[in-house]
Coordinates of C-alpha atoms in Angstrom, one line a residue:
X1 CA 15.5 2.2 51.5
X2 CA 18.8 2.5 49.6
X3 CA 16.9 3.5 46.4
X4 CA 15.0 6.1 48.3
X5 CA 18.1 7.5 49.9
X6 CA 19.8 7.7 46.5
X7 CA 16.7 9.4 45.1
X8 CA 16.8 11.9 47.9
X9 CA 20.5 12.6 47.4
X10 CA 20.0 13.1 43.6
X11 CA 17.0 15.4 44.2
X12 CA 18.9 17.4 46.8
X13 CA 21.8 17.9 44.4
X14 CA 19.4 18.9 41.6
X15 CA 17.6 21.4 43.8
X16 CA 20.8 22.7 45.3
X17 CA 22.4 23.1 41.9
X18 CA 19.3 25.0 40.6
X19 CA 19.4 27.3 43.6
X20 CA 23.1 28.0 43.2
X21 CA 22.7 28.7 39.5
X22 CA 19.7 30.9 40.2
X23 CA 21.6 32.9 42.8
X24 CA 24.6 33.2 40.4
X25 CA 22.3 34.7 37.7
X26 CA 20.7 37.1 40.2
X27 CA 24.1 38.3 41.4
X28 CA 25.7 38.7 38.0
X29 CA 22.8 40.7 36.6
X30 CA 23.8 43.5 38.9
X31 CA 26.8 44.2 36.8
X32 CA 24.9 45.2 33.6
X33 CA 22.4 47.1 35.7
X34 CA 25.1 49.3 37.2
X35 CA 27.0 49.6 33.9
X36 CA 23.9 50.8 32.0
X37 CA 22.0 52.8 34.7
X38 CA 24.7 54.1 36.9
X39 CA 25.3 54.0 40.7
X40 CA 22.3 56.0 41.7
X41 CA 19.8 53.6 40.1
X42 CA 21.9 50.7 41.3
X43 CA 21.7 52.1 44.8
X44 CA 17.9 52.5 44.6
X45 CA 17.6 49.0 43.2
X46 CA 19.8 47.5 45.9
X47 CA 18.0 49.3 48.8
X48 CA 14.5 48.3 47.6
X49 CA 15.6 44.7 46.7
X50 CA 16.7 44.2 50.3
X51 CA 13.3 45.4 51.6
X52 CA 11.4 43.2 49.0
X53 CA 13.4 40.1 50.0
X54 CA 12.6 40.6 53.7
X55 CA 8.9 41.0 52.9
X56 CA 8.8 37.9 50.7
X57 CA 10.6 36.0 53.5
X58 CA 8.0 37.2 56.0
X59 CA 5.1 36.3 53.8
X60 CA 6.3 32.7 53.4
X61 CA 7.6 32.5 57.1
X62 CA 8.9 29.0 56.9
X63 CA 5.6 27.5 55.8
X64 CA 7.1 25.8 52.6
X65 CA 9.5 23.9 54.7
X66 CA 6.7 22.8 57.0
X67 CA 4.6 21.8 54.0
X68 CA 7.5 19.7 52.7
X69 CA 8.0 17.9 56.0
X70 CA 4.2 17.3 56.7
X71 CA 3.6 16.2 53.1
X72 CA 6.5 13.7 53.3
X73 CA 4.9 12.3 56.5
X74 CA 1.6 11.8 54.8
X75 CA 3.0 10.3 51.6
X76 CA 5.0 7.8 53.7
X77 CA 1.8 6.8 55.4
X78 CA 0.0 6.4 52.1
X79 CA -2.3 9.3 52.8
X80 CA -2.3 11.0 49.3
X81 CA -5.6 12.8 49.9
X82 CA -4.3 14.1 53.2
X83 CA -1.2 15.4 51.4
X84 CA -3.3 17.3 48.9
X85 CA -5.6 18.6 51.6
X86 CA -2.5 19.9 53.5
X87 CA -1.4 21.7 50.3
X88 CA -4.8 23.3 49.9
X89 CA -4.7 24.7 53.4
X90 CA -1.1 25.9 53.0
X91 CA -1.9 27.5 49.7
X92 CA -4.8 29.4 51.2
X93 CA -2.7 30.5 54.2
X94 CA 0.2 31.6 52.1
X95 CA -2.0 33.4 49.5
X96 CA -3.6 35.3 52.3
X97 CA -0.3 36.2 53.9
X98 CA 1.0 37.3 50.5
X99 CA -2.0 39.5 49.8
X100 CA -1.7 41.0 53.3
X101 CA 2.0 41.7 52.8
X102 CA 1.3 43.3 49.4
X103 CA -1.4 45.6 50.8
X104 CA 0.9 46.7 53.7
X105 CA 4.0 47.2 51.5
X106 CA 2.0 49.0 48.8
X107 CA 0.3 51.4 51.2
X108 CA 3.4 52.0 53.3
X109 CA 5.7 52.6 50.4
X110 CA 6.0 56.3 51.1
X111 CA 6.9 56.1 54.8
X112 CA 9.3 53.2 54.2
X113 CA 11.1 55.1 51.4
X114 CA 11.3 58.2 53.8
X115 CA 12.8 56.0 56.6
X116 CA 15.4 54.8 54.1
X117 CA 16.3 58.4 53.4
X118 CA 15.3 58.0 49.8
X119 CA 11.7 59.3 49.2
X120 CA 12.1 58.7 45.5
X121 CA 12.2 54.9 46.1
X122 CA 8.5 54.7 46.9
X123 CA 7.5 53.7 43.3
X124 CA 10.1 51.0 43.2
X125 CA 8.8 49.6 46.5
X126 CA 5.3 49.5 45.1
X127 CA 6.6 47.7 42.0
X128 CA 8.4 45.1 44.0
X129 CA 5.4 44.5 46.2
X130 CA 3.5 43.0 43.2
X131 CA 5.7 39.9 43.5
X132 CA 3.9 39.1 46.8
X133 CA 0.7 38.2 44.9
X134 CA 2.4 35.1 43.4
X135 CA 5.6 34.2 45.3
X136 CA 4.0 32.8 48.5
X137 CA 1.7 30.4 46.5
X138 CA 4.7 29.3 44.5
X139 CA 6.6 28.6 47.7
X140 CA 3.7 26.3 48.9
X141 CA 3.7 24.4 45.7
X142 CA 7.5 23.9 45.8
X143 CA 7.2 22.7 49.4
X144 CA 4.6 20.1 48.3
X145 CA 6.8 18.9 45.5
X146 CA 9.8 18.6 47.7
X147 CA 7.8 16.6 50.3
X148 CA 7.0 14.1 47.5
X149 CA 10.7 14.0 46.5
X150 CA 9.8 15.6 43.1
X151 CA 12.8 18.0 43.0
X152 CA 12.7 18.6 39.3
X153 CA 9.6 20.8 39.4
X154 CA 11.0 23.2 42.1
X155 CA 14.3 23.4 40.3
X156 CA 12.7 24.3 37.0
X157 CA 10.5 26.8 38.8
X158 CA 13.5 28.5 40.4
X159 CA 15.4 28.8 37.2
X160 CA 12.3 30.0 35.3
X161 CA 11.7 32.7 38.0
X162 CA 15.2 34.0 37.9
X163 CA 15.5 34.0 34.1
X164 CA 12.2 35.8 33.7
X165 CA 13.2 38.3 36.3
X166 CA 16.5 39.1 34.7
X167 CA 15.0 39.2 31.2
X168 CA 12.3 41.6 32.3
X169 CA 14.8 43.8 34.1
X170 CA 17.0 44.1 31.1
X171 CA 14.1 44.9 28.8
X172 CA 12.6 47.4 31.2
X173 CA 16.1 49.0 31.7
X174 CA 16.6 49.4 28.0
X175 CA 13.1 50.9 27.6
X176 CA 13.7 53.4 30.4
X177 CA 17.1 54.4 29.2
X178 CA 15.9 54.9 25.7
X179 CA 13.2 57.3 26.9
X180 CA 15.5 59.0 29.4
X181 CA 13.4 58.2 32.5
X182 CA 14.4 59.6 35.9
X183 CA 16.4 57.4 38.3
X184 CA 13.3 56.8 40.4
X185 CA 11.2 55.7 37.4
X186 CA 14.0 53.5 36.1
X187 CA 14.4 51.7 39.4
X188 CA 10.6 51.2 39.6
X189 CA 10.6 49.7 36.1
X190 CA 13.5 47.4 36.9
X191 CA 11.8 46.2 40.0
X192 CA 8.8 45.0 38.0
X193 CA 11.1 42.1 37.2
X194 CA 10.4 40.6 40.6
X195 CA 6.7 40.3 39.8
X196 CA 7.5 38.9 36.3
X197 CA 9.8 36.3 37.9
X198 CA 7.2 35.4 40.5
X199 CA 4.6 34.8 37.8
X200 CA 7.0 32.7 35.8
X201 CA 7.9 30.6 38.8
X202 CA 4.2 30.0 39.6
X203 CA 3.5 29.2 35.9
X204 CA 6.3 26.6 35.8
X205 CA 4.9 24.9 38.9
X206 CA 1.4 24.8 37.6
X207 CA 2.3 23.6 34.1
X208 CA 4.7 20.9 35.2
X209 CA 2.2 19.9 37.9
X210 CA -0.3 18.5 35.3
X211 CA 1.8 15.5 34.5
X212 CA 2.4 14.9 38.2
X213 CA -1.3 14.9 39.0
X214 CA -1.8 12.3 36.2
X215 CA 1.0 10.2 37.6
X216 CA -0.7 10.4 41.0
X217 CA -4.0 9.0 39.6
X218 CA -2.3 6.2 37.7
X219 CA 0.4 5.2 40.2
X220 CA -1.0 5.8 43.7
X221 CA -1.4 2.3 45.3
X222 CA -3.6 3.6 48.2
X223 CA -7.0 5.0 47.3
X224 CA -8.4 8.1 48.9
X225 CA -10.9 6.1 50.8
X226 CA -8.4 3.6 52.1
X227 CA -6.1 6.5 53.1
X228 CA -8.8 8.2 55.1
X229 CA -9.7 5.0 56.8
X230 CA -6.0 4.3 57.7
X231 CA -5.1 7.9 58.8
X232 CA -7.6 10.0 60.8
X233 CA -8.5 13.2 59.1
X234 CA -7.4 16.2 61.1
X235 CA -9.8 19.2 61.6
X236 CA -8.8 22.3 59.6
X237 CA -7.8 24.3 62.7
X238 CA -5.6 21.5 64.0
X239 CA -3.9 21.2 60.6
X240 CA -3.2 24.9 60.4
X241 CA -1.8 24.9 63.9
X242 CA 0.5 22.0 62.9
X243 CA 1.7 23.9 59.8
X244 CA 2.4 27.0 61.9
X245 CA 4.1 25.1 64.7
X246 CA 6.5 23.5 62.3
X247 CA 7.1 26.7 60.3
X248 CA 7.9 29.0 63.2
X249 CA 11.4 27.7 64.0
X250 CA 12.3 27.7 60.3
X251 CA 10.9 31.2 59.9
X252 CA 13.0 32.6 62.7
X253 CA 16.2 31.4 60.9
X254 CA 15.1 32.5 57.4
X255 CA 14.1 36.0 58.5
X256 CA 17.6 36.6 59.8
X257 CA 19.4 36.0 56.5
X258 CA 18.3 39.3 54.7
X259 CA 19.0 41.4 57.8
X260 CA 22.4 42.6 56.6
X261 CA 21.1 44.1 53.4
X262 CA 18.1 45.6 55.1
X263 CA 20.2 47.2 57.8
X264 CA 22.4 48.8 55.1
X265 CA 19.3 50.0 53.2
X266 CA 17.8 51.7 56.2
X267 CA 20.9 53.2 57.8
X268 CA 23.6 53.8 55.2
X269 CA 21.9 56.5 53.1
X270 CA 20.7 58.3 56.2
X271 CA 24.1 58.3 57.8
X272 CA 25.7 59.5 54.6
X273 CA 23.2 62.4 54.5
X274 CA 23.9 63.2 58.1
X275 CA 27.5 63.6 57.2
X276 CA 26.6 66.2 54.5
X277 CA 25.7 64.3 51.4
X278 CA 22.6 65.1 49.4
X279 CA 19.9 62.4 49.0
X280 CA 21.1 61.8 45.4
X281 CA 24.8 61.7 46.4
X282 CA 24.0 59.3 49.3
X283 CA 22.2 56.9 47.0
X284 CA 25.0 57.0 44.4
X285 CA 27.5 56.2 47.2
X286 CA 25.2 53.4 48.3
X287 CA 25.4 52.0 44.8
X288 CA 29.2 52.2 44.9
X289 CA 29.1 50.3 48.1
X290 CA 27.0 47.6 46.6
X291 CA 29.6 46.9 43.9
X292 CA 31.7 45.3 46.6
X293 CA 28.7 43.6 48.2
X294 CA 28.0 41.8 44.9
X295 CA 31.5 40.4 44.9
X296 CA 31.2 39.4 48.5
X297 CA 27.9 37.6 47.8
X298 CA 29.6 35.6 45.1
X299 CA 32.3 34.4 47.5
X300 CA 29.8 33.6 50.2
X301 CA 27.5 31.8 47.7
X302 CA 30.4 29.7 46.3
X303 CA 31.5 28.7 49.8
X304 CA 28.0 28.0 51.0
X305 CA 27.1 26.0 47.9
X306 CA 30.2 23.9 48.3
X307 CA 29.5 23.3 51.9
X308 CA 25.8 22.4 51.2
X309 CA 27.1 19.3 49.4
X310 CA 28.5 18.1 52.7
X311 CA 25.3 18.6 54.7
X312 CA 23.5 15.3 53.6
X313 CA 26.5 13.2 54.5
X314 CA 26.7 14.8 57.9
X315 CA 23.0 14.4 58.5
X316 CA 23.0 10.7 57.4
X317 CA 26.2 10.0 59.4
X318 CA 24.8 11.6 62.5
X319 CA 21.8 9.3 62.6
X320 CA 19.9 9.0 65.9
X321 CA 22.9 8.3 68.1
X322 CA 23.9 11.0 70.6
X323 CA 27.1 12.9 69.9
X324 CA 29.2 13.1 66.8
X325 CA 31.2 10.2 65.4
X326 CA 34.8 10.5 64.3
X327 CA 34.0 10.5 60.6
X328 CA 31.5 13.3 60.9
X329 CA 34.0 15.3 63.0
X330 CA 36.7 14.7 60.3
X331 CA 34.3 15.9 57.5
X332 CA 33.4 19.0 59.5
X333 CA 37.1 19.9 60.2
X334 CA 37.9 19.3 56.6
X335 CA 35.1 21.6 55.5
X336 CA 36.3 24.3 57.8
X337 CA 39.9 24.0 56.6
X338 CA 38.6 24.5 53.0
X339 CA 36.7 27.5 54.2
X340 CA 39.8 29.0 55.7
X341 CA 41.8 28.5 52.5
X342 CA 39.1 29.6 50.1
X343 CA 38.0 32.6 52.2
X344 CA 41.6 33.6 52.9
X345 CA 42.6 33.4 49.2
X346 CA 39.5 35.4 48.2
X347 CA 40.1 38.0 50.8
X348 CA 43.7 38.6 49.8
X349 CA 43.0 38.5 46.1
X350 CA 40.0 40.9 46.2
X351 CA 41.9 43.3 48.5
X352 CA 44.9 43.4 46.2
X353 CA 43.1 43.5 42.9
X354 CA 40.1 45.7 44.0
X355 CA 41.0 48.5 41.6
X356 CA 41.3 46.6 38.4
X357 CA 38.3 44.4 39.2
X358 CA 36.2 47.5 40.0
X359 CA 37.2 49.2 36.8
X360 CA 36.8 46.0 34.7
X361 CA 33.3 45.2 36.0
X362 CA 31.8 48.6 36.9
X363 CA 33.6 51.0 34.4
X364 CA 35.4 53.3 37.0
X365 CA 37.3 53.2 40.2
X366 CA 34.7 54.8 42.5
X367 CA 34.2 52.8 45.7
X368 CA 37.5 51.0 45.3
X369 CA 38.5 51.5 49.0
X370 CA 35.2 50.0 50.2
X371 CA 35.5 47.2 47.7
X372 CA 39.0 46.3 49.1
X373 CA 37.7 46.3 52.7
X374 CA 34.7 44.2 51.6
X375 CA 37.1 41.9 49.8
X376 CA 38.9 41.4 53.1
X377 CA 35.5 40.5 54.6
X378 CA 35.4 37.4 52.3
X379 CA 37.3 35.3 54.9
X380 CA 34.6 35.9 57.6
X381 CA 31.8 35.5 55.0
X382 CA 33.2 32.1 53.8
X383 CA 33.7 30.9 57.3
X384 CA 30.2 31.9 58.4
X385 CA 28.6 30.3 55.3
X386 CA 30.4 27.0 55.7
X387 CA 30.2 26.7 59.5
X388 CA 26.5 27.5 59.3
X389 CA 26.0 24.7 56.8
X390 CA 28.0 22.3 58.9
X391 CA 26.1 23.1 62.1
X392 CA 22.8 22.5 60.2
X393 CA 24.1 19.2 58.9
X394 CA 25.0 18.2 62.5
X395 CA 21.4 19.0 63.7
X396 CA 21.9 22.5 65.2
X397 CA 19.5 24.7 63.3
X398 CA 19.1 27.4 65.9
X399 CA 22.7 28.5 66.5
X400 CA 23.6 29.8 63.0
X401 CA 20.4 32.0 63.0
X402 CA 21.0 33.4 66.5
X403 CA 24.7 34.1 65.7
X404 CA 23.8 35.9 62.4
X405 CA 21.2 37.9 64.3
X406 CA 23.8 39.0 66.8
X407 CA 26.2 39.8 64.0
X408 CA 23.4 42.0 62.4
X409 CA 23.2 44.0 65.6
X410 CA 27.0 44.5 65.5
X411 CA 26.6 45.6 61.9
X412 CA 24.0 48.2 62.8
X413 CA 26.0 49.5 65.7
X414 CA 29.2 49.8 63.7
X415 CA 27.4 51.5 60.8
X416 CA 26.2 54.2 63.2
X417 CA 29.8 54.6 64.6
X418 CA 31.8 54.4 61.3
X419 CA 29.7 55.6 58.4
X420 CA 29.4 59.3 59.4
X421 CA 33.2 59.5 59.8
X422 CA 34.4 57.1 57.0
X423 CA 31.5 56.9 54.6
X424 CA 31.0 53.6 52.7
X425 CA 34.5 52.4 53.7
X426 CA 33.2 52.5 57.3
X427 CA 30.2 50.4 56.2
X428 CA 32.5 47.9 54.6
X429 CA 34.6 47.6 57.8
X430 CA 31.4 47.1 59.7
X431 CA 30.4 44.2 57.4
X432 CA 33.9 42.7 57.9
X433 CA 33.6 42.8 61.7
X434 CA 30.0 41.5 61.7
X435 CA 30.8 38.5 59.5
X436 CA 33.9 37.8 61.7
X437 CA 31.7 37.8 64.8
X438 CA 29.2 35.4 63.2
X439 CA 32.0 33.1 62.0
X440 CA 33.7 33.1 65.5
X441 CA 30.4 32.2 67.2
X442 CA 29.7 29.4 64.8
X443 CA 33.2 28.0 65.3
X444 CA 32.8 28.1 69.0
X445 CA 29.5 26.2 68.6
X446 CA 31.2 23.5 66.4
X447 CA 33.9 23.1 69.1
X448 CA 31.3 22.6 71.8
X449 CA 29.6 20.0 69.7
X450 CA 32.9 18.1 69.3
X451 CA 33.0 18.7 65.5
X452 CA 36.3 20.5 65.9
X453 CA 38.6 18.5 68.2
X454 CA 40.5 21.5 69.5
X455 CA 40.2 25.3 69.2
X456 CA 43.3 25.5 67.1
X457 CA 42.1 22.9 64.6
X458 CA 44.1 24.5 61.8
X459 CA 47.7 25.5 61.7
X460 CA 48.4 28.9 60.3
X461 CA 51.9 28.3 59.1
X462 CA 51.6 26.6 55.7
X463 CA 48.4 28.3 54.7
X464 CA 50.0 31.6 55.6
X465 CA 52.9 30.8 53.2
X466 CA 50.4 30.0 50.5
X467 CA 48.6 33.3 51.0
X468 CA 51.9 35.1 50.9
X469 CA 52.6 33.4 47.5
X470 CA 49.2 34.4 46.3
X471 CA 49.8 38.0 47.4
X472 CA 53.2 38.2 45.8
X473 CA 52.0 36.8 42.5
X474 CA 48.8 38.9 42.3
X475 CA 50.5 42.1 43.5
X476 CA 53.5 41.7 41.3
X477 CA 51.5 40.7 38.3
X478 CA 49.1 43.6 38.8
X479 CA 52.0 46.1 38.9
X480 CA 53.6 44.6 35.8
X481 CA 50.4 44.3 33.7
X482 CA 49.3 47.8 34.7
X483 CA 52.5 49.2 33.3
X484 CA 52.2 47.0 30.1
X485 CA 48.6 48.0 29.4
X486 CA 48.9 51.7 30.3
X487 CA 48.2 52.8 26.7
X488 CA 44.9 51.0 26.4
X489 CA 41.4 52.1 27.3
X490 CA 41.0 52.0 31.1
X491 CA 38.4 49.2 31.1
X492 CA 40.4 47.0 28.7
X493 CA 43.6 47.6 30.6
X494 CA 41.8 46.7 33.9
X495 CA 40.4 43.5 32.4
X496 CA 43.7 42.4 31.0
X497 CA 45.2 43.1 34.4
X498 CA 42.6 41.5 36.6
X499 CA 42.0 38.2 34.8
X500 CA 45.6 37.0 34.4
X501 CA 46.3 38.0 38.0
X502 CA 43.3 36.1 39.4
X503 CA 44.4 33.0 37.5
X504 CA 48.1 33.3 38.4
X505 CA 47.3 34.0 42.0
X506 CA 45.0 31.0 42.3
X507 CA 47.6 28.7 40.7
X508 CA 50.3 30.0 43.0
X509 CA 48.1 29.5 46.0
X510 CA 47.1 25.9 45.0
X511 CA 50.8 25.1 44.2
X512 CA 52.0 26.5 47.6
X513 CA 49.4 24.5 49.5
X514 CA 50.3 21.3 47.7
X515 CA 54.1 21.9 47.8
X516 CA 54.0 22.6 51.6
X517 CA 51.9 19.6 52.3
X518 CA 49.0 21.6 53.6
X519 CA 46.6 19.7 51.4
X520 CA 47.2 16.0 50.3
X521 CA 45.7 13.5 47.9
X522 CA 43.0 12.3 50.3
X523 CA 41.8 15.9 50.7
X524 CA 41.8 17.1 47.1
X525 CA 40.1 13.9 45.9
X526 CA 37.2 14.8 48.1
X527 CA 36.7 17.8 45.8
X528 CA 34.5 17.4 42.7
X529 CA 36.3 17.0 39.4
X530 CA 39.8 16.5 40.8
X531 CA 40.3 12.8 41.2
X532 CA 42.0 11.3 38.1
X533 CA 42.2 14.7 36.3
X534 CA 45.2 16.5 34.9
X535 CA 45.1 18.9 37.8
X536 CA 45.6 15.9 40.2
X537 CA 48.7 14.8 38.3
X538 CA 50.1 18.3 38.5
X539 CA 49.3 18.5 42.3
X540 CA 51.0 15.1 42.8
X541 CA 54.2 16.3 41.3
X542 CA 54.3 19.2 43.7
X543 CA 53.7 17.0 46.8
X544 CA 56.6 16.3 49.2
X545 CA 57.7 12.7 48.8
X546 CA 56.5 11.7 52.2
X547 CA 52.9 12.6 51.3
X548 CA 52.8 11.8 47.6
X549 CA 50.8 8.7 48.0
X550 CA 48.4 10.1 50.6
X551 CA 49.1 7.3 53.0
X552 CA 50.1 9.0 56.2
X553 CA 49.1 7.4 59.5
X554 CA 46.2 9.8 60.0
X555 CA 44.9 9.1 56.5
X556 CA 45.1 5.3 56.9
X557 CA 43.0 5.7 60.0
X558 CA 40.3 7.5 57.9
X559 CA 40.8 11.1 59.1
X560 CA 42.1 13.8 56.7
X561 CA 45.4 15.1 58.0
X562 CA 45.5 18.5 59.6
X563 CA 47.5 21.1 57.6

């Protein structure tokens, strides 16, 4: 049992790391796309990508998770033939749903592009729909592998998919720019990368699956005949109903996640046009808005990835007993304190350094105001991502999805109210409010579960001083370095301003947290790579004498101290 638990933890870490790296590659590839193609193509790409992600989510509809759970159930019972039979049914079901989604998206590309307010996006929508021919089947195969605790294959498939997508995108972009294609044709060519990535992901699963099938034949201790005798064979209709019944709750949560991008894609260009912009100008403005969205996604992804490492320990600690034990509550509260600190630091830093970051990454200062507001949204985004992961680890899968759906409604309503008057800055303010709503609802749910012992589980005093130190360091450094680099090219000057200020601001923030006692040895040792490092020795020197050894009464009792 211990060996299996260890294998599960290693596999989850491998798969989570691959997913995080894949998302990082996908987010960072937006920077060269905008740099080379400009904001109009970037806007078209972002709008169509949000639509494509929603359709791929709908086509899979939680079935891979259901396959994983049901396959694990059969493998545990020794029913290897039943597990393969389940895969066959799921593969047929997902292939059919992917084909149906492809036909609908391809044939409805024109009306969908018109509803976006960007008729020129129709070809890009058709190009993105090709991915639906392979992606759902790949998802079924990944679910099967995960159910068998073979995490290496899905991890390799995810990385192969993302690398192939980005490589195809860059090659197609270079080809289109060399031949001076229109913005619409360039966006369509770039979106062919989705199909290339889906095909690469499927190929990786099929090729790596050959050795797994050989292993199954050699190592399986229960023959197919014995398994069928031990486990009754379900009729096909019953098996399909079981797959769908398990998949539906997961589907409800997974469909909610892409809603923010989809709402912006279908409302922001139209509202900008209603305020007087042409279709081309509105799409360029949408591209400028998505500069800040890319940075916000990096913050949310980093916070969510760090929190995901906590989920297995929360799940295992929860067990089958009702309620939440003190250790799980302490871990949850610690995770939320880290979210406050990380999100607050990211929000202050991005808001202050929005202009040099914008120029350094995207070549000019257009959309800086919206980027600063979206930077301020980083606090809500980090809190939402971490609190959702903690709720899931504590067994509440429904609340984060419901809260994010409510926040999406807030986003849509505020877009309608703010975008016609304030443009993309209004859309950024809407995003900040929506993430704040989702985070507040998640925090309330955690308090009701008993994971947060009191509504005011975090003291604002010492973190506020640390944020003030960050703001002073980043702001002062930005003014000084801007003056020193005034004679350089704008992008070089922005880069030489942004990078040192980010580093100095982070150091000032960490030093202020340690010096004020807001974070102690027990807490930073829970972070990867800190214990025993040079950074820990530096942090220890900054600690007040009363906390230097990390042996306060609360810590001796096993609970991380509140800041």
